[in-house]
Amino acid sequence: MNKKLLNYSDYLKLEDILNSQKLKSAERGTPAHDEMLFIVIHQVYELWFKQIIHELDSVLVTFNKQSVLEPDVSLAVSRLNRIIEIQKILIDQVRILETMTAMDFLEFRDDLFPSSGFQSTQFRLLENKLGLLRDARINYGGKDYKASILEKEKQDVERSESESSLFQLLENWLERTPFLSFEGFDFWDQYSEAVRSMLRNEENVIRNNPNYSESEVEYHLKEHERAVSSFEAMIDPIEHEKLIDSGKKRLSHKATQAALLIFLYREEPILHSPFNFLSRLMDVDELFTTWRQRHALMVRRMIGGKIGTGGSSGHAYLKSTADRHKVFAELADLSTFFIPRSALPALPDHIKQNLGYHFKS
Ligand code: HEM
C-alpha cells in the first residue's frame, strides 16, 4: 500500500486556517481593507493563548503532586520562561494593530456588535488557571463574566473555576517547605527578632538625629510607627488571618513565611529554583498587567470614550482590570519586609549543609 507523503499544508491544516478570515464588511458588499488585519491579529492572539495554556497546564500537573522534586521546579521555570517570551510578543503586537487608525476601524466596527474580546474563552481559562478569583473580578452590567461566552465553551470555563489554580498549588507547595522550622532553627523567630532589632535601631536614629527639630522627630516617629505596625501585623498569624478575612490578603501565613524565606536566602543552592519560580510567577503576572494596560491604551485611541462592542464602559473598564486583576502581586509586596543581607540571621552550619540540592517537599 502506498503511504501518502506528509505535506506541509496538510500537516499544518493550512487550508482550514487560511480560509478562516471572513470579512463581515465584505458580506454586506463594502469590504473594509483593515478588517483583514483585525481578524488575523485576533486569531494570532488566540493561537498564542493556546500555547500559553499548554505550557501552564504542564506546570499545573507538576505542582499538583504531593512532592515536587528540584528538576520539576526547574522544568516549571523553563515553561514559565516560554510563557513570558510569548507575553512579550503579545504586548508588542498591539503596535501592529495600531497601524489601523480609529477612522479605519469605524469602517467595520458596527459589523462586530455584540461580539467582543470579552468573550474570549481561552483568555478566561488563562485567568482562572492562574488563579484569578470570580469574586475578585470587576463586574460590569451586574452580569457574570461567563454570561456571554458560547454555551459549548462555558463548561470548560466553569471547570477551570473549580480546578486547583496555580495560585492554590503554589500556596500548598510553599506551605510544605521543610526549612521553616528545621533542626533547632526557627526561621520565623529569628527573622522577627532581626527585624525588630533593625526597627529599634531605626527608632534610635530618629530620636538621636541632631538635625531634627522636636516636631520633625515626632513626624518621623509616627511614620516609623506605621512601619512597625505593618510588620507586626505580618508577623502575627492572627492579624494575617484577619487581613485574609477582610480580603486584603490571600496567601496564607505559612505560605507567606516560606516565600519570604526563599527570597531572603535565595543564595542557598537549594533555594535557587524556588526563587526563580517565584520570580517568574511575578513576571507572568506583571506582563499580563502590562498587556491589559497596553490593550486599554490602544482601545482609548481606537474608540475614545465610547462603550465597547461587548457593552462595557470600554477604556474605563479595561483600566480597572489592569489595576485589579492580579494574581501574584502579594509576592512582589513581600519586598516591604526584606532586610539587608548583613542583618539576616546567619544559618547554622548544619542547616547550610542540609540545604543541599535535594528539595523534597
Ligand atoms: C481595535 C481593537 C480593539 C478594540 C477597540 C478593543 C476593545 C475592547 C473593549 C472595549 C473591551 C471591553 C469589553 C467590551 O465592552 O467589549 C475589550 C475586551 C477585551 N479585548 Fe479587546 N479590543 C481590541 C483588540 C483586541 C485584541 C487584538 C485582542 C486580542 C485577543 C483583544 C482581547 C480582549 C480581551 C481578552 C478582552 C477582555 C478583557 C477583560 O475582560 O479583562 N482585544 N476589548
Coordinates of C-alpha atoms and ligand atoms in Angstrom, one line a residue:
M1 CA 0.0 0.0 0.0
N2 CA 1.3 3.4 -0.9
K3 CA 1.7 5.7 2.1
K4 CA 0.8 9.2 1.3
L5 CA 3.7 11.6 1.9
L6 CA 3.1 14.1 4.5
N7 CA 2.7 17.6 3.0
Y8 CA 3.4 20.9 4.8
S9 CA -0.1 22.3 4.1
D10 CA -1.8 19.2 5.3
Y11 CA 0.3 18.8 8.4
L12 CA -0.4 22.4 9.5
K13 CA -4.0 22.3 8.3
L14 CA -3.4 25.5 6.4
E15 CA -6.4 25.1 4.3
D16 CA -8.6 25.5 7.4
I17 CA -6.5 28.3 8.9
L18 CA -6.0 30.3 5.8
N19 CA -9.7 30.1 4.8
S20 CA -10.9 31.3 8.2
Q21 CA -10.8 35.1 7.6
K22 CA -14.3 36.0 6.5
L23 CA -14.8 39.8 6.5
K24 CA -18.2 40.9 7.8
S25 CA -17.8 44.2 5.8
A26 CA -17.4 42.1 2.6
E27 CA -20.6 40.2 3.4
R28 CA -22.5 43.4 3.2
G29 CA -20.8 44.4 0.0
T30 CA -18.3 47.0 1.1
P31 CA -15.1 45.2 2.2
A32 CA -13.0 47.3 4.7
H33 CA -9.3 46.8 4.0
D34 CA -8.3 46.8 7.6
E35 CA -10.8 44.2 8.8
M36 CA -8.4 41.5 7.5
L37 CA -5.7 42.7 9.9
F38 CA -8.3 42.9 12.7
I39 CA -9.3 39.2 12.2
V40 CA -5.7 37.9 11.7
I41 CA -4.4 39.6 14.8
H42 CA -7.1 38.2 17.0
Q43 CA -6.6 34.7 15.5
V44 CA -2.8 35.0 16.2
Y45 CA -3.6 36.1 19.8
E46 CA -5.8 33.1 20.2
L47 CA -3.1 30.7 18.9
W48 CA -0.6 32.1 21.4
F49 CA -3.2 31.8 24.2
K50 CA -3.5 28.2 23.2
Q51 CA 0.3 27.7 23.5
I52 CA 0.3 29.5 26.9
I53 CA -2.4 27.3 28.2
H54 CA -0.5 24.2 27.0
E55 CA 2.6 25.4 29.0
L56 CA 0.5 26.4 32.0
D57 CA -1.3 23.1 32.1
S58 CA 2.1 21.3 32.3
V59 CA 3.1 23.5 35.3
L60 CA -0.2 22.7 37.0
V61 CA 0.3 19.0 36.6
T62 CA 3.8 19.3 38.1
F63 CA 2.6 21.2 41.1
N64 CA -0.5 19.1 41.6
K65 CA 1.6 16.5 43.3
Q66 CA 2.4 15.8 47.0
S67 CA 6.1 16.0 46.2
V68 CA 7.7 18.4 43.8
L69 CA 11.3 17.5 43.0
E70 CA 14.0 20.0 42.2
P71 CA 14.2 19.1 38.5
D72 CA 10.4 19.6 38.3
V73 CA 10.7 23.1 39.7
S74 CA 13.4 23.8 37.1
L75 CA 11.3 22.5 34.3
A76 CA 8.4 24.6 35.5
V77 CA 10.7 27.6 35.5
S78 CA 11.6 26.9 31.8
R79 CA 7.9 26.6 30.9
L80 CA 7.2 29.9 32.6
N81 CA 10.1 31.4 30.7
R82 CA 8.5 30.4 27.5
I83 CA 5.2 31.9 28.5
I84 CA 7.0 35.1 29.4
E85 CA 8.6 35.3 25.9
I86 CA 5.2 34.8 24.3
Q87 CA 3.7 37.5 26.5
K88 CA 6.3 40.0 25.4
I89 CA 5.2 39.3 21.8
L90 CA 1.5 39.7 22.8
I91 CA 2.3 43.1 24.1
D92 CA 4.5 44.1 21.1
Q93 CA 2.0 43.1 18.5
V94 CA -0.5 45.7 19.8
R95 CA 1.7 48.1 17.7
I96 CA 0.7 46.2 14.5
L97 CA -3.0 46.7 15.2
E98 CA -2.3 50.4 15.9
T99 CA -1.3 50.9 12.3
M100 CA -5.0 50.8 11.8
T101 CA -6.5 54.3 12.6
A102 CA -9.6 54.9 14.6
M103 CA -11.3 56.1 11.3
D104 CA -10.3 52.8 9.6
F105 CA -11.8 50.9 12.4
L106 CA -15.1 52.8 12.1
E107 CA -15.4 51.3 8.6
F108 CA -16.3 48.0 10.1
R109 CA -16.8 48.4 13.8
D110 CA -20.6 48.3 13.7
D111 CA -20.4 44.9 12.0
L112 CA -18.9 43.5 15.1
F113 CA -21.7 44.1 17.7
P114 CA -22.2 42.5 20.1
S115 CA -19.1 40.3 19.8
S116 CA -16.0 41.3 21.8
G117 CA -12.7 40.1 23.2
F118 CA -14.7 39.9 26.5
Q119 CA -16.0 36.6 25.1
S120 CA -12.5 35.0 24.6
T121 CA -12.9 31.7 26.3
Q122 CA -9.1 31.0 26.3
F123 CA -8.4 34.3 28.0
R124 CA -10.8 33.4 30.8
L125 CA -9.3 29.9 31.0
L126 CA -5.9 31.5 31.4
E127 CA -7.1 33.9 34.1
N128 CA -8.7 31.1 36.1
K129 CA -5.9 28.7 35.7
L130 CA -3.5 31.3 37.1
G131 CA -5.9 31.9 40.0
L132 CA -8.0 35.0 39.4
L133 CA -11.0 34.6 41.7
R134 CA -14.5 35.0 40.5
D135 CA -15.3 37.3 43.4
A136 CA -12.3 39.5 42.7
R137 CA -13.4 40.2 39.1
I138 CA -14.6 43.6 38.1
N139 CA -18.2 43.2 37.2
Y140 CA -20.0 45.2 34.6
G141 CA -23.7 45.3 34.0
G142 CA -24.2 43.1 37.0
K143 CA -23.6 40.1 34.8
D144 CA -21.4 37.1 35.4
Y145 CA -18.3 37.2 33.1
K146 CA -19.3 33.9 31.7
A147 CA -22.8 35.1 30.6
S148 CA -21.8 36.0 27.1
I149 CA -19.4 33.0 26.4
L150 CA -20.6 30.4 23.9
E151 CA -22.7 27.8 25.6
K152 CA -20.5 24.9 24.4
E153 CA -17.4 26.6 25.8
K154 CA -18.9 27.6 29.1
Q155 CA -18.3 24.2 30.7
D156 CA -14.6 24.5 30.2
V157 CA -14.5 27.8 31.9
E158 CA -16.7 26.5 34.8
R159 CA -14.3 23.6 35.2
S160 CA -11.3 25.9 35.3
E161 CA -13.0 27.8 38.2
S162 CA -13.3 24.7 40.3
E163 CA -9.9 23.1 39.5
S164 CA -6.8 23.9 41.5
S165 CA -5.3 27.1 40.2
L166 CA -1.6 27.8 40.0
F167 CA -2.1 30.2 43.0
Q168 CA -3.5 27.4 45.1
L169 CA -0.9 24.9 44.1
L170 CA 1.8 27.4 44.8
E171 CA 0.3 28.1 48.3
N172 CA 0.2 24.3 49.0
W173 CA 3.8 23.8 47.9
L174 CA 5.0 26.8 49.9
E175 CA 3.2 25.5 53.0
R176 CA 5.1 22.3 52.7
T177 CA 8.5 24.0 52.6
P178 CA 10.6 22.0 55.1
F179 CA 13.0 24.7 56.2
L180 CA 10.7 26.9 58.2
S181 CA 11.5 25.1 61.4
F182 CA 14.4 22.9 60.9
E183 CA 16.7 21.1 63.4
G184 CA 16.6 23.7 66.1
F185 CA 16.4 26.7 63.7
D186 CA 13.1 28.5 63.8
F187 CA 13.2 30.9 60.8
W188 CA 10.2 33.0 61.9
D189 CA 11.5 33.6 65.4
Q190 CA 15.0 34.5 64.2
Y191 CA 13.7 36.7 61.3
S192 CA 11.2 38.5 63.6
E193 CA 13.9 39.3 66.1
A194 CA 16.3 40.5 63.3
V195 CA 13.6 42.9 62.0
R196 CA 12.6 44.1 65.5
S197 CA 16.2 44.9 66.2
M198 CA 16.5 46.7 62.9
L199 CA 13.4 48.7 63.7
R200 CA 14.7 49.6 67.2
N201 CA 17.9 50.9 65.6
E202 CA 15.9 53.0 63.2
E203 CA 13.9 54.5 66.1
N204 CA 17.1 55.4 67.9
V205 CA 18.5 57.0 64.8
I206 CA 15.3 59.2 64.5
R207 CA 15.4 60.1 68.3
N208 CA 19.1 61.0 68.3
N209 CA 19.3 62.8 65.0
P210 CA 20.8 66.2 65.9
N211 CA 19.4 67.8 62.7
Y212 CA 15.8 67.1 63.5
S213 CA 13.6 69.6 65.4
E214 CA 11.2 68.3 68.0
S215 CA 8.3 68.3 65.6
E216 CA 10.4 66.6 62.9
V217 CA 11.3 63.8 65.4
E218 CA 7.6 63.5 66.2
Y219 CA 6.7 63.3 62.5
H220 CA 9.3 60.7 61.7
L221 CA 8.4 58.6 64.7
K222 CA 4.8 58.5 63.5
E223 CA 6.0 57.2 60.1
H224 CA 8.2 54.7 61.8
E225 CA 5.3 53.5 64.0
R226 CA 3.4 52.8 60.8
A227 CA 6.2 50.5 59.5
V228 CA 6.3 48.8 62.9
S229 CA 2.6 48.1 62.9
S230 CA 2.6 46.8 59.4
F231 CA 5.5 44.5 60.3
E232 CA 3.8 43.3 63.5
A233 CA 0.6 42.6 61.5
M234 CA 2.6 40.4 59.1
I235 CA 4.4 38.6 61.8
D236 CA 1.3 37.7 63.7
P237 CA -0.7 34.8 62.2
I238 CA -3.9 36.0 63.8
E239 CA -3.5 39.5 62.3
H240 CA -2.7 37.9 59.0
E241 CA -5.8 35.8 59.2
K242 CA -7.9 39.0 59.8
L243 CA -6.4 40.5 56.6
I244 CA -7.3 37.4 54.7
D245 CA -10.9 37.5 56.0
S246 CA -11.2 41.2 55.0
G247 CA -9.9 40.4 51.5
K248 CA -6.7 42.5 51.9
K249 CA -4.5 39.4 51.6
R250 CA -4.9 36.0 50.1
L251 CA -1.7 34.0 50.6
S252 CA -1.8 32.0 53.9
H253 CA 0.5 33.0 56.7
K254 CA 2.6 29.8 56.4
A255 CA 3.0 30.2 52.6
T256 CA 4.0 33.8 53.1
Q257 CA 6.7 32.8 55.6
A258 CA 8.0 30.2 53.2
A259 CA 8.1 32.7 50.3
L260 CA 9.9 35.2 52.4
L261 CA 12.5 32.6 53.4
I262 CA 13.0 31.7 49.8
F263 CA 13.5 35.4 48.9
L264 CA 15.8 36.1 51.8
Y265 CA 18.0 33.1 51.5
R266 CA 17.9 32.6 47.7
E267 CA 21.7 32.3 47.5
E268 CA 21.5 28.9 49.2
P269 CA 21.7 26.4 46.3
I270 CA 18.6 24.5 47.2
L271 CA 16.5 27.7 47.1
H272 CA 17.7 28.8 43.6
S273 CA 15.0 27.1 41.7
P274 CA 12.2 28.0 44.1
F275 CA 13.4 31.6 44.0
N276 CA 13.4 31.5 40.1
F277 CA 10.0 30.0 40.2
L278 CA 8.5 32.8 42.4
S279 CA 10.3 35.4 40.3
R280 CA 8.9 34.1 37.0
L281 CA 5.4 34.0 38.5
M282 CA 5.8 37.7 39.3
D283 CA 6.9 38.3 35.7
V284 CA 3.9 36.4 34.3
D285 CA 1.6 38.5 36.5
E286 CA 3.3 41.8 35.6
L287 CA 3.3 41.0 31.9
F288 CA -0.4 40.3 31.9
T289 CA -0.9 43.6 33.7
T290 CA 1.2 45.3 31.1
W291 CA -0.8 43.7 28.3
R292 CA -4.0 44.9 30.0
Q293 CA -2.6 48.4 30.2
R294 CA -1.4 48.3 26.6
H295 CA -4.7 47.0 25.3
A296 CA -6.6 49.7 27.4
L297 CA -4.5 52.4 25.9
M298 CA -5.0 51.1 22.4
V299 CA -8.7 50.9 23.0
R300 CA -8.8 54.6 24.1
R301 CA -7.0 55.5 20.9
M302 CA -9.5 53.5 18.8
I303 CA -12.8 54.3 20.4
G304 CA -12.1 57.2 22.9
G305 CA -14.9 57.3 25.4
K306 CA -17.4 55.1 23.5
I307 CA -18.7 51.9 25.1
G308 CA -17.2 48.6 24.0
T309 CA -18.9 46.3 21.4
G310 CA -19.4 43.9 24.3
G311 CA -21.3 46.6 26.2
S312 CA -18.7 47.6 28.9
S313 CA -17.6 51.2 29.7
G314 CA -14.7 50.4 27.3
H315 CA -11.4 52.0 28.3
A316 CA -12.5 52.7 31.9
Y317 CA -13.5 49.0 32.5
L318 CA -10.2 47.8 31.0
K319 CA -8.1 50.2 33.0
S320 CA -9.7 48.9 36.3
T321 CA -9.0 45.3 35.3
A322 CA -5.3 46.3 34.8
D323 CA -5.3 47.7 38.3
R324 CA -7.1 44.9 40.0
H325 CA -6.9 41.6 38.1
K326 CA -3.6 40.5 39.6
V327 CA -2.8 37.1 41.0
F328 CA 0.8 37.1 42.4
A329 CA 1.1 40.7 43.5
E330 CA 1.5 39.6 47.1
L331 CA 4.8 38.0 46.2
A332 CA 6.0 41.4 45.0
D333 CA 4.6 43.1 48.1
L334 CA 6.9 40.9 50.2
S335 CA 9.9 43.1 49.5
T336 CA 8.4 45.5 52.0
F337 CA 9.7 43.1 54.6
F338 CA 13.1 42.4 53.2
I339 CA 16.1 43.2 55.4
P340 CA 19.7 43.8 54.3
R341 CA 21.8 40.7 54.0
S342 CA 24.0 41.9 56.8
A343 CA 21.1 41.9 59.2
L344 CA 19.8 38.4 58.2
P345 CA 20.0 35.7 60.9
A346 CA 23.0 33.5 60.0
L347 CA 22.1 30.0 59.2
P348 CA 23.8 27.4 61.5
D349 CA 26.4 25.3 59.7
H350 CA 24.5 22.1 59.9
I351 CA 21.5 23.7 58.2
K352 CA 23.6 25.2 55.5
Q353 CA 24.9 21.7 54.8
N354 CA 21.4 20.3 54.8
L355 CA 20.3 22.9 52.2
G356 CA 21.8 20.6 49.6
Y357 CA 20.3 20.1 46.1
H358 CA 17.5 17.7 47.0
F359 CA 14.4 19.7 47.6
K360 CA 11.7 17.2 48.6
S361 CA 8.5 18.7 50.0
Ligands
HEM1 C1 -9.5 47.8 17.6 C2 -9.0 46.9 18.5 C3 -9.7 46.6 19.8 C4 -10.7 47.3 20.5 C5 -11.3 48.6 20.1 C6 -11.0 46.5 21.7 C7 -11.9 46.9 22.6 C8 -12.2 46.2 23.7 C9 -13.2 46.6 24.7 C10 -13.9 47.9 24.7 C11 -13.2 45.6 25.7 C12 -14.1 45.6 26.9 C13 -15.3 44.7 26.7 C14 -16.3 45.3 25.8 O1 -17.1 46.1 26.2 O2 -16.3 44.9 24.6 C15 -12.3 44.6 25.3 C16 -12.0 43.5 26.0 C17 -11.1 42.5 25.6 N1 -10.4 42.5 24.5 FE1 -10.2 44.0 23.1 N2 -10.2 45.4 21.7 C18 -9.4 45.4 20.6 C19 -8.5 44.4 20.2 C20 -8.2 43.3 20.9 C21 -7.3 42.3 20.6 C22 -6.4 42.3 19.3 C23 -7.4 41.3 21.5 C24 -6.6 40.1 21.5 C25 -7.0 38.9 21.8 C26 -8.3 41.7 22.5 C27 -8.7 41.0 23.6 C28 -9.6 41.4 24.5 C29 -9.9 40.6 25.7 C30 -9.2 39.3 26.1 C31 -10.8 41.4 26.4 C32 -11.4 41.0 27.8 C33 -10.6 41.8 28.8 C34 -11.1 41.7 30.3 O3 -12.3 41.5 30.5 O4 -10.3 41.8 31.2 N3 -8.8 42.9 22.1 N4 -11.7 45.0 24.1

